[in-house]
Short mmCIF file of C-alpha atoms (C1' of nucleotides) in Angstrom, two decimals:
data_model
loop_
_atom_site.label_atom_id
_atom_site.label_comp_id
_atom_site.label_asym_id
_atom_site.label_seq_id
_atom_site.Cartn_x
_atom_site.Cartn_y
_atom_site.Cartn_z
CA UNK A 1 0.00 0.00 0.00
CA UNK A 2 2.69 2.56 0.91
CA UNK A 3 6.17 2.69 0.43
CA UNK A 4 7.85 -0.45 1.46
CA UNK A 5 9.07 -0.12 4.83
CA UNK A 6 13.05 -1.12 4.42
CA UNK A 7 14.13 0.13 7.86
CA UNK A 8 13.57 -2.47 10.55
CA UNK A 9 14.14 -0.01 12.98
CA UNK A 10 10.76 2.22 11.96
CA UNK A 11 9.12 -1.42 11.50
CA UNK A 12 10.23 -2.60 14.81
CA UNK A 13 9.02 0.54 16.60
CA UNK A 14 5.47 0.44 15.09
CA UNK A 15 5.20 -3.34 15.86
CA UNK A 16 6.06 -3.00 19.31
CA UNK A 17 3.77 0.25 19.65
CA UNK A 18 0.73 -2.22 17.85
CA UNK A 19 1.81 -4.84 20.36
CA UNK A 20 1.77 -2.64 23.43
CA UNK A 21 -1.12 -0.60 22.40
CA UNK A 22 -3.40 -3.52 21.70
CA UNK A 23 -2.29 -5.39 25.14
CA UNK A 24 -3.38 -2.22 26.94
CA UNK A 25 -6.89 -1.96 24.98
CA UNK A 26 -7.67 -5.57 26.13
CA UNK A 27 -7.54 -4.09 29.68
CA UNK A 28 -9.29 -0.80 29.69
CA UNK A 29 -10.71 1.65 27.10
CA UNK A 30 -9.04 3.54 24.79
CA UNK A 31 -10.37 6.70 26.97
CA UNK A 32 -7.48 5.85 29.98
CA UNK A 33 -4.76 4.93 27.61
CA UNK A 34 -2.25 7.66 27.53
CA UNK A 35 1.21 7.85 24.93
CA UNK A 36 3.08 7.62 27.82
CA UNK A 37 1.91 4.57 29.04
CA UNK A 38 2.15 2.93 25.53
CA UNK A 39 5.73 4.28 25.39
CA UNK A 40 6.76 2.65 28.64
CA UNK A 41 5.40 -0.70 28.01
CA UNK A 42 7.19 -0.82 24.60
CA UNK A 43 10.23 0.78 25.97
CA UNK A 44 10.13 3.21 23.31
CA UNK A 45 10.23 6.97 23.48
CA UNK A 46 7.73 9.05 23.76
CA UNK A 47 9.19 11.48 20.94
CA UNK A 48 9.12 8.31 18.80
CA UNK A 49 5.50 7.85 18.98
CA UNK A 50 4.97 11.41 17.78
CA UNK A 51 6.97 10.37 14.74
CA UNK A 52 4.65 8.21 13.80
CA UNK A 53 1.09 8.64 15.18
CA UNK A 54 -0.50 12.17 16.06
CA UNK A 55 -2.00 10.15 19.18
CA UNK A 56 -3.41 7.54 20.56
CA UNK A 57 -6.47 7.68 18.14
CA UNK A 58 -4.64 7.63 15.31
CA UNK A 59 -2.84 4.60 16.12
CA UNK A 60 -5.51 2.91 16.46
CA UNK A 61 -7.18 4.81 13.04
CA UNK A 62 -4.18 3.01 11.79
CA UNK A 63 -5.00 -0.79 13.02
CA UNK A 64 -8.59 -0.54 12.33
CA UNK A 65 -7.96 0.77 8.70
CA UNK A 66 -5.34 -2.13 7.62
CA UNK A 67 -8.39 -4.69 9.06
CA UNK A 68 -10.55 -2.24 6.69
CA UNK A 69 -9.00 -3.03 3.59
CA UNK A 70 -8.13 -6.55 3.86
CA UNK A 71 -11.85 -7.03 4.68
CA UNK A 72 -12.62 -5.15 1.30
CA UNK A 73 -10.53 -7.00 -0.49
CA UNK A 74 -12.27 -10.74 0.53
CA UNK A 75 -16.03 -8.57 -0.38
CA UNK A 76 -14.74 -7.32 -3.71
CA UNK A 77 -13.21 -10.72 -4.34
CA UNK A 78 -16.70 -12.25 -3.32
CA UNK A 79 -18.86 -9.55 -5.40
CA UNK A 80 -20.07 -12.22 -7.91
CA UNK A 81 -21.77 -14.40 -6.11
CA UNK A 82 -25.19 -12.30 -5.06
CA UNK A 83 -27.07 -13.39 -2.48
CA UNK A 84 -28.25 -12.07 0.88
CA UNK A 85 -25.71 -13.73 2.87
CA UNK A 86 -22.91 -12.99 1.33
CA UNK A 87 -21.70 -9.71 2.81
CA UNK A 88 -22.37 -10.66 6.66
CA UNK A 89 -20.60 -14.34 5.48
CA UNK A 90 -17.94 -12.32 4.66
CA UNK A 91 -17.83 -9.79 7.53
CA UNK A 92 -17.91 -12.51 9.75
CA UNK A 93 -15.24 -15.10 8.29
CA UNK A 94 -13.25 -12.20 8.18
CA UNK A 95 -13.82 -11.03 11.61
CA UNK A 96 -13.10 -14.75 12.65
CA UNK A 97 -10.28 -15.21 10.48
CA UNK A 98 -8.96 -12.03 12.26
CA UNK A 99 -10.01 -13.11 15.65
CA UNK A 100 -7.38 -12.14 17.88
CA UNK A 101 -7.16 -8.65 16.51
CA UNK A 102 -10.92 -8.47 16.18
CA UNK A 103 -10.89 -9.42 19.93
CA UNK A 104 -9.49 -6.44 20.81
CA UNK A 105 -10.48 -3.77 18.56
CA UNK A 106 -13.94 -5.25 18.57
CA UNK A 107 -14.27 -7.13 21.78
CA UNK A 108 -15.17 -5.45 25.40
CA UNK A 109 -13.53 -2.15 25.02
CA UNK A 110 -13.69 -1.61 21.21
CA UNK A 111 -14.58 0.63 18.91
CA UNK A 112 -18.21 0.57 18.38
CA UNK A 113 -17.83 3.00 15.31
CA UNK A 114 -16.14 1.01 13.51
CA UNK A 115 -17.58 -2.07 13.94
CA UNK A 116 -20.52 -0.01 12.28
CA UNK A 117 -18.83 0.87 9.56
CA UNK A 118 -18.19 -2.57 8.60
CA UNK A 119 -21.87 -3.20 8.97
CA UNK A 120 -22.52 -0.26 6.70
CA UNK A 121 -20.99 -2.53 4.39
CA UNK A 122 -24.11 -4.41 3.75
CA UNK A 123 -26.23 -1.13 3.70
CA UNK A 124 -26.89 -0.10 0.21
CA UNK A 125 -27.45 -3.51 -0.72
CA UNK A 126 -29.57 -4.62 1.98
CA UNK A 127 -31.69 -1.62 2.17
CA UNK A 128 -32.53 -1.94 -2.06
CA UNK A 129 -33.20 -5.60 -2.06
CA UNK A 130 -35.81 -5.00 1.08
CA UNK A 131 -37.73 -2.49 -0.79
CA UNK A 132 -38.07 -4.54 -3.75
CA UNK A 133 -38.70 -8.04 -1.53
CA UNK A 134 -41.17 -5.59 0.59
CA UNK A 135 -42.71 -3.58 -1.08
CA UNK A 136 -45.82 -2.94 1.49
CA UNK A 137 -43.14 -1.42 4.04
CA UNK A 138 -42.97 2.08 3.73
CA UNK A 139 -39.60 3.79 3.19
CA UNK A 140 -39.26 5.42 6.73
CA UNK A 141 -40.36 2.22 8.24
CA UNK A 142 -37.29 0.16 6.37
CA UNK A 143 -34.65 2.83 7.60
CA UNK A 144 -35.65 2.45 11.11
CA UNK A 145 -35.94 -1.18 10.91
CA UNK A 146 -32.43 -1.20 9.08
CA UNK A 147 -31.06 0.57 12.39
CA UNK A 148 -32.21 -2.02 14.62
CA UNK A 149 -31.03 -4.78 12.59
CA UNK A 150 -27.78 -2.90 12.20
CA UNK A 151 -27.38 -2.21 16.08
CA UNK A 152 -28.30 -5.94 16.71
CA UNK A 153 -25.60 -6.87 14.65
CA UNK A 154 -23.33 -5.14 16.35
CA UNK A 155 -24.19 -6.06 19.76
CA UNK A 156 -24.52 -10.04 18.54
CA UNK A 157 -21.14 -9.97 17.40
CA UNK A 158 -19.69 -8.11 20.54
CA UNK A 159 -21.25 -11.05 22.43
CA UNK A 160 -20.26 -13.54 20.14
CA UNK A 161 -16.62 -11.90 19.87
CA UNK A 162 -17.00 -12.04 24.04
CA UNK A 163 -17.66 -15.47 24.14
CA UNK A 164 -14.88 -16.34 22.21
CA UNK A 165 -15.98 -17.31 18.62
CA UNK A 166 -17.36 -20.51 19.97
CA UNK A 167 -19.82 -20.36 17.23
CA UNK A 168 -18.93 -20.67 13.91
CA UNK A 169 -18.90 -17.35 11.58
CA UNK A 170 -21.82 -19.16 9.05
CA UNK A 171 -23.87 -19.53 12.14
CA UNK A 172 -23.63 -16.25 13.34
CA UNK A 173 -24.45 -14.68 9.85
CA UNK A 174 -27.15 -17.18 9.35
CA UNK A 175 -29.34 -16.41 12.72
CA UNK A 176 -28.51 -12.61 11.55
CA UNK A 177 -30.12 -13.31 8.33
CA UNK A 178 -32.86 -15.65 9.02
CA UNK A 179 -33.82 -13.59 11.86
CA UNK A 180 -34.10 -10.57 9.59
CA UNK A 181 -36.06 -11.72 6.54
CA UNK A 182 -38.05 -13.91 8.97
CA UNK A 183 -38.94 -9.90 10.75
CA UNK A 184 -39.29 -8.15 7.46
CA UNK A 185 -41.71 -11.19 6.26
CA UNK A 186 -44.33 -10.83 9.18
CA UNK A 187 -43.84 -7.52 10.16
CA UNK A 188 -47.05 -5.73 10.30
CA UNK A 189 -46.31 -2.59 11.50
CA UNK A 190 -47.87 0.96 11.60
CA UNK A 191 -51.33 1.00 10.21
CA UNK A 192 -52.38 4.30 8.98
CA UNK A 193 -49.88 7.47 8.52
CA UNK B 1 -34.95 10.02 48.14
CA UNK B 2 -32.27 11.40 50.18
CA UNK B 3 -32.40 14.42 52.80
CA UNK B 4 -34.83 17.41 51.84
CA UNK B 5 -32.50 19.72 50.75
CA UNK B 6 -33.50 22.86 51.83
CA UNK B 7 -30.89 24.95 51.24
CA UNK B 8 -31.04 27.07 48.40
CA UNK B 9 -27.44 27.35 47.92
CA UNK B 10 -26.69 23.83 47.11
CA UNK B 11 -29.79 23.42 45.23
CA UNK B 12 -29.12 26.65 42.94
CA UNK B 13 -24.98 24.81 42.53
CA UNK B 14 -26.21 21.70 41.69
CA UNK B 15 -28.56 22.87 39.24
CA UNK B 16 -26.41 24.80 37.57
CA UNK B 17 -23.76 22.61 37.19
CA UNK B 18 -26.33 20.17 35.94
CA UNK B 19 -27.55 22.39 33.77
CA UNK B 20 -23.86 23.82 32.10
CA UNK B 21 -22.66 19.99 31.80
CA UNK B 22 -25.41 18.91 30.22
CA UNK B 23 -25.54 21.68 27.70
CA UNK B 24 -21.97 21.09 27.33
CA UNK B 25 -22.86 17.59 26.34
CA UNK B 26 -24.79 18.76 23.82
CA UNK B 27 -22.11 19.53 21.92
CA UNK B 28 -19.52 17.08 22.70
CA UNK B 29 -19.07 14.25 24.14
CA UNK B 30 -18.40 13.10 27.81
CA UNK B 31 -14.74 12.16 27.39
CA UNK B 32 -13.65 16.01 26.22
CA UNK B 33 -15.67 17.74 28.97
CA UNK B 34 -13.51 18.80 32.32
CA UNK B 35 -14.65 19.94 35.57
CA UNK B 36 -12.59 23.39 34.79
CA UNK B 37 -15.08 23.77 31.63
CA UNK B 38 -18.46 23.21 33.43
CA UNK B 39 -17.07 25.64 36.85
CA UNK B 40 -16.72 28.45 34.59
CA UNK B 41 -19.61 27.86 32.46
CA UNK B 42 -21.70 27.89 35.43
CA UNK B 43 -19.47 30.66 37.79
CA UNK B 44 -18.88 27.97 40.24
CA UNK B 45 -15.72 27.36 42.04
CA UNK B 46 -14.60 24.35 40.78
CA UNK B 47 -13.46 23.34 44.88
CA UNK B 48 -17.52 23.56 44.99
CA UNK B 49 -17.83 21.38 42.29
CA UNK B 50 -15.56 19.03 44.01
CA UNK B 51 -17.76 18.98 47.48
CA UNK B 52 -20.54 17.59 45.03
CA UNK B 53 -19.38 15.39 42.31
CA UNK B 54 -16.15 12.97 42.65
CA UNK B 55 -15.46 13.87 38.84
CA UNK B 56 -17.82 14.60 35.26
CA UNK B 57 -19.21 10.62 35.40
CA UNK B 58 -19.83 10.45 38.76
CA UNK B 59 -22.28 13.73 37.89
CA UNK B 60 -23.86 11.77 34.59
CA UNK B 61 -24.44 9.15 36.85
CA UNK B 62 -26.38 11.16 39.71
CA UNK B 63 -28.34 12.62 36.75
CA UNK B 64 -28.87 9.37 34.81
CA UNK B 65 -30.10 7.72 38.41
CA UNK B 66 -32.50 10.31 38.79
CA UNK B 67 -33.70 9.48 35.40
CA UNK B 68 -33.63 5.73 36.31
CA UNK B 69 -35.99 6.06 38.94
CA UNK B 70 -38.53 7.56 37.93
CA UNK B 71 -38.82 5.35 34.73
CA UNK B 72 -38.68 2.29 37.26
CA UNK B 73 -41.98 3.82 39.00
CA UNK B 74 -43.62 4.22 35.59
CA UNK B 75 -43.02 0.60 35.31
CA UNK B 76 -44.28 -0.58 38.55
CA UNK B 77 -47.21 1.59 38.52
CA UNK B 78 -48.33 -0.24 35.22
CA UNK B 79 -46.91 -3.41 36.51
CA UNK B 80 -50.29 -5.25 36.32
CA UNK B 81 -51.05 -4.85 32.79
CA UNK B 82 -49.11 -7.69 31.48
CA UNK B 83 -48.73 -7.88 27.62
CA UNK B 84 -45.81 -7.83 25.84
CA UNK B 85 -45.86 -3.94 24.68
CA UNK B 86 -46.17 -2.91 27.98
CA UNK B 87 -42.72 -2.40 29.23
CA UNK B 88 -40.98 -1.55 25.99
CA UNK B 89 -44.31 1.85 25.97
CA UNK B 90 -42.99 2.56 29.46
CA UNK B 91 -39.57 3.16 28.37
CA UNK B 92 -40.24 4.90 25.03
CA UNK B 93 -43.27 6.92 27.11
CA UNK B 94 -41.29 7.73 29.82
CA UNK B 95 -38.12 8.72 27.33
CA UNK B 96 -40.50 10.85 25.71
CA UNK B 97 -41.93 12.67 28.64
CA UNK B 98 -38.64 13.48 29.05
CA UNK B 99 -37.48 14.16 26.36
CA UNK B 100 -34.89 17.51 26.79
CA UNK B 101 -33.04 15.49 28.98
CA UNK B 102 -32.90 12.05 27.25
CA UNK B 103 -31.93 13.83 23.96
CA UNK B 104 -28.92 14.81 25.77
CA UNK B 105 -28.04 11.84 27.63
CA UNK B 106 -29.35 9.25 25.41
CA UNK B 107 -28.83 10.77 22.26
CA UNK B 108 -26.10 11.04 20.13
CA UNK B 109 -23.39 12.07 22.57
CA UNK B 110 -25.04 9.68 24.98
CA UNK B 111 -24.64 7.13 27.11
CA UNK B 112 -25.20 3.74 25.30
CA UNK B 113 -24.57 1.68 28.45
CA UNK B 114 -27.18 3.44 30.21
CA UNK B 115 -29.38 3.02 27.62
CA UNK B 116 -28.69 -0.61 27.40
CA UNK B 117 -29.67 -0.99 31.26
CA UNK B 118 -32.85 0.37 30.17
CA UNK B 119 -33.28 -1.87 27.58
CA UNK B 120 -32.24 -5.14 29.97
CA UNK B 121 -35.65 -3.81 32.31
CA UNK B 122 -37.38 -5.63 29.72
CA UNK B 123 -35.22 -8.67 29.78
CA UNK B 124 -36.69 -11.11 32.06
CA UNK B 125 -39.99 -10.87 31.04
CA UNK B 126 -38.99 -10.53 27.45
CA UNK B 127 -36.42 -13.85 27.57
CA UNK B 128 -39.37 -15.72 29.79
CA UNK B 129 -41.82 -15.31 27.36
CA UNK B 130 -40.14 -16.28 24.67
CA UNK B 131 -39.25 -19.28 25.41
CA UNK B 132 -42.75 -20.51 26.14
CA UNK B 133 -44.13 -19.08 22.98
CA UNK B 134 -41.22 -20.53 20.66
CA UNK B 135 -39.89 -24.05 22.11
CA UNK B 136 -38.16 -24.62 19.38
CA UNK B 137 -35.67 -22.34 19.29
CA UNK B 138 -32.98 -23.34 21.95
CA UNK B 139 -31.84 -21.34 24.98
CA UNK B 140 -28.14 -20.26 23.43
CA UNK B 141 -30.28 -19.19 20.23
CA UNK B 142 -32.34 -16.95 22.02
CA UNK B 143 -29.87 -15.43 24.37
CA UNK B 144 -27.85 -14.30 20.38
CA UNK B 145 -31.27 -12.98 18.94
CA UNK B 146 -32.02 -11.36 22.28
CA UNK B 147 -28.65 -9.09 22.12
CA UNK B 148 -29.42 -8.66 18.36
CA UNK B 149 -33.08 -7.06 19.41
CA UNK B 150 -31.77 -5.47 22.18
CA UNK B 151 -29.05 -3.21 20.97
CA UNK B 152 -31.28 -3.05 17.81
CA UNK B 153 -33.28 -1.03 20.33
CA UNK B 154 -30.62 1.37 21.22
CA UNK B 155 -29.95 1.90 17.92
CA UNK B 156 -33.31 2.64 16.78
CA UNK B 157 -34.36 4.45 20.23
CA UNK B 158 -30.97 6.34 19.42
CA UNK B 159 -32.23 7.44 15.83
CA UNK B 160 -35.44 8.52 17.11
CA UNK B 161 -33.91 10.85 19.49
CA UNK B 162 -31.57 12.69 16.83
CA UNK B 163 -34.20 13.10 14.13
CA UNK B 164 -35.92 14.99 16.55
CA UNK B 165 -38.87 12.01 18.02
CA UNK B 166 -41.37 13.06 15.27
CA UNK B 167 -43.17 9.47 15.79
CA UNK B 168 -44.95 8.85 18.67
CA UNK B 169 -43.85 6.61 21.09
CA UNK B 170 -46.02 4.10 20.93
CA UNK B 171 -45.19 4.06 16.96
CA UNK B 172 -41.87 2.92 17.84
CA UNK B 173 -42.63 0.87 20.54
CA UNK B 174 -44.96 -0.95 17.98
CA UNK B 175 -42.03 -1.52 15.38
CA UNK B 176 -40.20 -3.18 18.16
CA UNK B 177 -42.93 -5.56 19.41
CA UNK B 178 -44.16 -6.25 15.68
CA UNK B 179 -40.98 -6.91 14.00
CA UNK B 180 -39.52 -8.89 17.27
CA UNK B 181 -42.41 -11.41 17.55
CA UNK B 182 -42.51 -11.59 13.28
CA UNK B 183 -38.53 -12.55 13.27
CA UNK B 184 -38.99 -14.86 16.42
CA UNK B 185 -42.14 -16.65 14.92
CA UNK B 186 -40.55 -16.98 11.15
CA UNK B 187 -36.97 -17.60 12.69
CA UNK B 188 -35.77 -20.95 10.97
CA UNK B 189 -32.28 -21.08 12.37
CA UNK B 190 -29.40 -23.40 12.88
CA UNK B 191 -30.98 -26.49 12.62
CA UNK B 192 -28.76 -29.09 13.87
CA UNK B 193 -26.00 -28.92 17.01
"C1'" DA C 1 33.17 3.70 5.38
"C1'" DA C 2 29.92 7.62 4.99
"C1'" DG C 3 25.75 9.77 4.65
"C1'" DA C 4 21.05 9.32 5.76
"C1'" DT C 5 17.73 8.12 8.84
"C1'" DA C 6 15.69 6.71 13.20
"C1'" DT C 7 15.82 6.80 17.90
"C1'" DC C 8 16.98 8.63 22.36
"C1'" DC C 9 17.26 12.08 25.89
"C1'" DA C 10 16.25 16.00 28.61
"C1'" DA C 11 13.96 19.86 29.03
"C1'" DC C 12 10.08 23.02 28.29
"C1'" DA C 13 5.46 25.35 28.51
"C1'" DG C 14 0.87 24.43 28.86
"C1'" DG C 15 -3.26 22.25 30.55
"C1'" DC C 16 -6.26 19.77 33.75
"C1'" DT C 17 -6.66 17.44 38.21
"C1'" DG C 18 -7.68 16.96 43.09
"C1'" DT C 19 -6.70 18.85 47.52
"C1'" DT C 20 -5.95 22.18 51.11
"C1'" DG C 21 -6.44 26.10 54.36
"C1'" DA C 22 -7.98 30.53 55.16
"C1'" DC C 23 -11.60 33.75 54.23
"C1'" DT C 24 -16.52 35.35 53.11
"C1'" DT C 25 -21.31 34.72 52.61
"C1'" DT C 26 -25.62 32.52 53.51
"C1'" DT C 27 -28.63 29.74 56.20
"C1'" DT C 28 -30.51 27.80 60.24
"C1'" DA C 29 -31.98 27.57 64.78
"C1'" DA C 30 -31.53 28.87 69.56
"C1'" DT D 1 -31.43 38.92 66.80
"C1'" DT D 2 -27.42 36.72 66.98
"C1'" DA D 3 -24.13 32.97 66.96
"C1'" DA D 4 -22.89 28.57 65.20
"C1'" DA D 5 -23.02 25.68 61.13
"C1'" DA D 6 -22.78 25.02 56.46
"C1'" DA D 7 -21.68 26.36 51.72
"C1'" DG D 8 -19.09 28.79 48.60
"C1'" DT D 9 -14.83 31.57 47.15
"C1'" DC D 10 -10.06 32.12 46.36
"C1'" DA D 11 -5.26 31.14 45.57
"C1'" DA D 12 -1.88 28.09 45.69
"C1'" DC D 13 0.17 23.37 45.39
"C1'" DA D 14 2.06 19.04 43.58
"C1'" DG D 15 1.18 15.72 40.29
"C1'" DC D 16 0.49 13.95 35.78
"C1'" DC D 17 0.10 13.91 30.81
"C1'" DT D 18 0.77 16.35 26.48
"C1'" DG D 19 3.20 17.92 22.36
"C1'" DT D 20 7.40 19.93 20.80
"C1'" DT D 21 12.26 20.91 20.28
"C1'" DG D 22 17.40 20.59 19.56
"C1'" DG D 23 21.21 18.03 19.99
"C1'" DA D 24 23.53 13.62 20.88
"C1'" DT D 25 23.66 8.74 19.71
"C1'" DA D 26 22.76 4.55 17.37
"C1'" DT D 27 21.47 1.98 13.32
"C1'" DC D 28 20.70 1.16 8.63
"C1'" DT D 29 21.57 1.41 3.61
"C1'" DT D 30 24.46 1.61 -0.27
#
DNA sequence: AAGATATCCAACAGGCTGTTGACTTTTTAA
DNA sequence: TTAAAAAGTCAACAGCCTGTTGGATATCTT
C-alpha cells in the first residue's frame, strides 16, 4: 500500500507500539490509555511515537484501517456471487479469520464506530433488495428497521466476539439473516400514517 | 430520596452545574468535557464542584439515576397490565416525557450503556416469554437474537432521538414488538447442534 | 566507510486534576 | 437577633500527561 518499509528499525518501533497498544486496549478503554503509558510498556520513546502517530487515536485509526481493507478485499473478491448472505458471510469469516485482533479492537472495550462501519458494508445492498422483496413497508419504516437490525448486529457480534468465537462465523451470519427476513416477512407494523 | 434539601445554595450549585454539563454535552461528548469547563460555564468554584461530584461521570451518573428512577416507577405503577408492549411503551413513554433530557443523555453524545440498562428492564420478562411461545428455538439461540433485538433497540431508540422524536412513542414501541415477535415466529435457524 | 535516517534524551510550557487552608457569605436555629 | 453551622470563594500546590524541540547517539543502507 505505501512505500515499502526497508528500515527495521521504523518497522520494529510500530510493531512493538501495535503490540503494546493492543495489550493495553484488552484491559481498559481507549479513553485511559495515555502515549506515555504505551511508550513505557514498549520501551520506546515518547518522541518516537509522535513520529509516527498524532496520538493515541490515530494509532488505532491506523490498526482498524489495515483490518478495513483486507476485509474489502475478501467482499470485492466475493462480489459475484449475489445473495443475501454474502456480505455478513464475509464480515464474519473475516472477523473470525482475524479473531485475535478483532478481539481487541472489537471485543469489550472496542470501537463501536467502527464495527458499524463494517456493517454499513451491507447497507446499500440490503436496504434496495428489502424495498423490492417488501414492497408494502414504507420507506421510513425500512430505515428504522435497518437501524435495529444494524445495532443488533453489532451487539450479537460483541457477544459472540466475548464469548470467544465458539460459534462458527456461518452460524452467526445465518441467525442474523434468518432472523431478519423472517422480521421483514411478518412484520405488520404501523397502520395508517 | 435522600435528605430534603433545603438549602437554596446547594440546590441553585447543583442545578447549575447540571444544567452547564449537560448543555456542554450537547455539543460534545463526555470524554472532552472537564470539571474546569463546566465551573466556569456555570461561575462555580470548581473546589464547589468538588464537594458535590467525585469527577464529570460520577455527575452523569447522579443525573442518569435520577432518570432511572422515575422510569422504574412508571413501570411498577403499570406493573399489572401484562402484555408484551407494555414495558418496551414505558420506556419509550417515559423517554419521551422526558425528552430535553434524554436527547442529551441518550442521544447522540449519549450514554449507550445506560441506555442498554434500560433496555435489559425488559429482559426477564422478554427472555421468559419467549421461550414458552417458541420451544423450538434453543436457549443459546435466544440469548444471540435477544442481544441482536436489544441493541437493535438502542440503535433505533438512538435514531429517534436525533431526528428529533417526530413518531410517537407508541409508533416505535410498535415496530419493536411487531418486528420482534414476526422474526422470532418466522426464525428458521441453525438447525442441527 | 559515509551519509542518511531513526531513535533517544532531557527539558520546556501548557493544561487539567484533586486537595488544602484561610476567608466570606448565607442559612438555620436557639 | 445573633451565633454557630454550612456552603461557597479564592489562591496556591504538587502531580500527571501532552506535544514539541534541539542536539547527541545509534542503526541502517548503499
Amino acid at each position: 500500500m505505501e512505500q515499502k518499509k526497508t528500515d527495521r528499525r521504523v518497522k520494529y518501533t510500530k510493531m512493538v507500539i501495535r503490540e503494546s497498544f493492543l495489550s493495553l486496549l484488552t484491559d481498559k478503554p481507549i479513553t485511559q490509555i495515555t502515549v506515555k503509558e504505551i511508550c513505557q510498556k514498549s520501551d520506546i520513546n515518547r518522541a518516537t511515537f509522535y513520529s509516527h502517530y498524532e496520538d493515541v487515536y490515530d494509532l488505532l485509526d491506523q490498526i482498524e484501517n489495515e483490518f478495513y481493507d483486507s476485509l474489502m478485499e475478501t467482499i470485492n473478491a466475493n462480489k459475484s456471487t449475489l445473495n443475501s448472505v454474502a456480505v455478513p458471510n464475509d464480515i464474519l469469516q473475516t472477523i473470525y479469520k482475524y479473531g485475535d485482533l478483532c478481539t481487541v479492537i472489537l471485543g469489550k472495550h472496542g470501537d463501536k464506530a467502527f464495527l458499524r462501519k463494517l456493517i454499513n458494508l451491507g447497507y446499500i445492498d440490503a436496504l434496495s433488495s428489502w424495498r423490492s422483496l417488501f414492497p408494502n413497508i414504507s420507506h421510513d419504516e425500512l430505515c428504522l428497521i435497518y437501524e435495529l437490525i444494524a445495532n443488533g448486529c453489532i451487539g450479537l457480534i460483541q457477544i459472540w466476539i466475548e464469548k470467544g468465537m465458539t460459534e462458527h462465523p456461518e452460524e452467526i451470519a445465518e441467525i442474523i439473516v434468518s432472523f431478519t427476513i423472517a422480521g421483514l416477512r411478518g412484520y405488520n407494523g404501523l397502520h395508517d400514517k
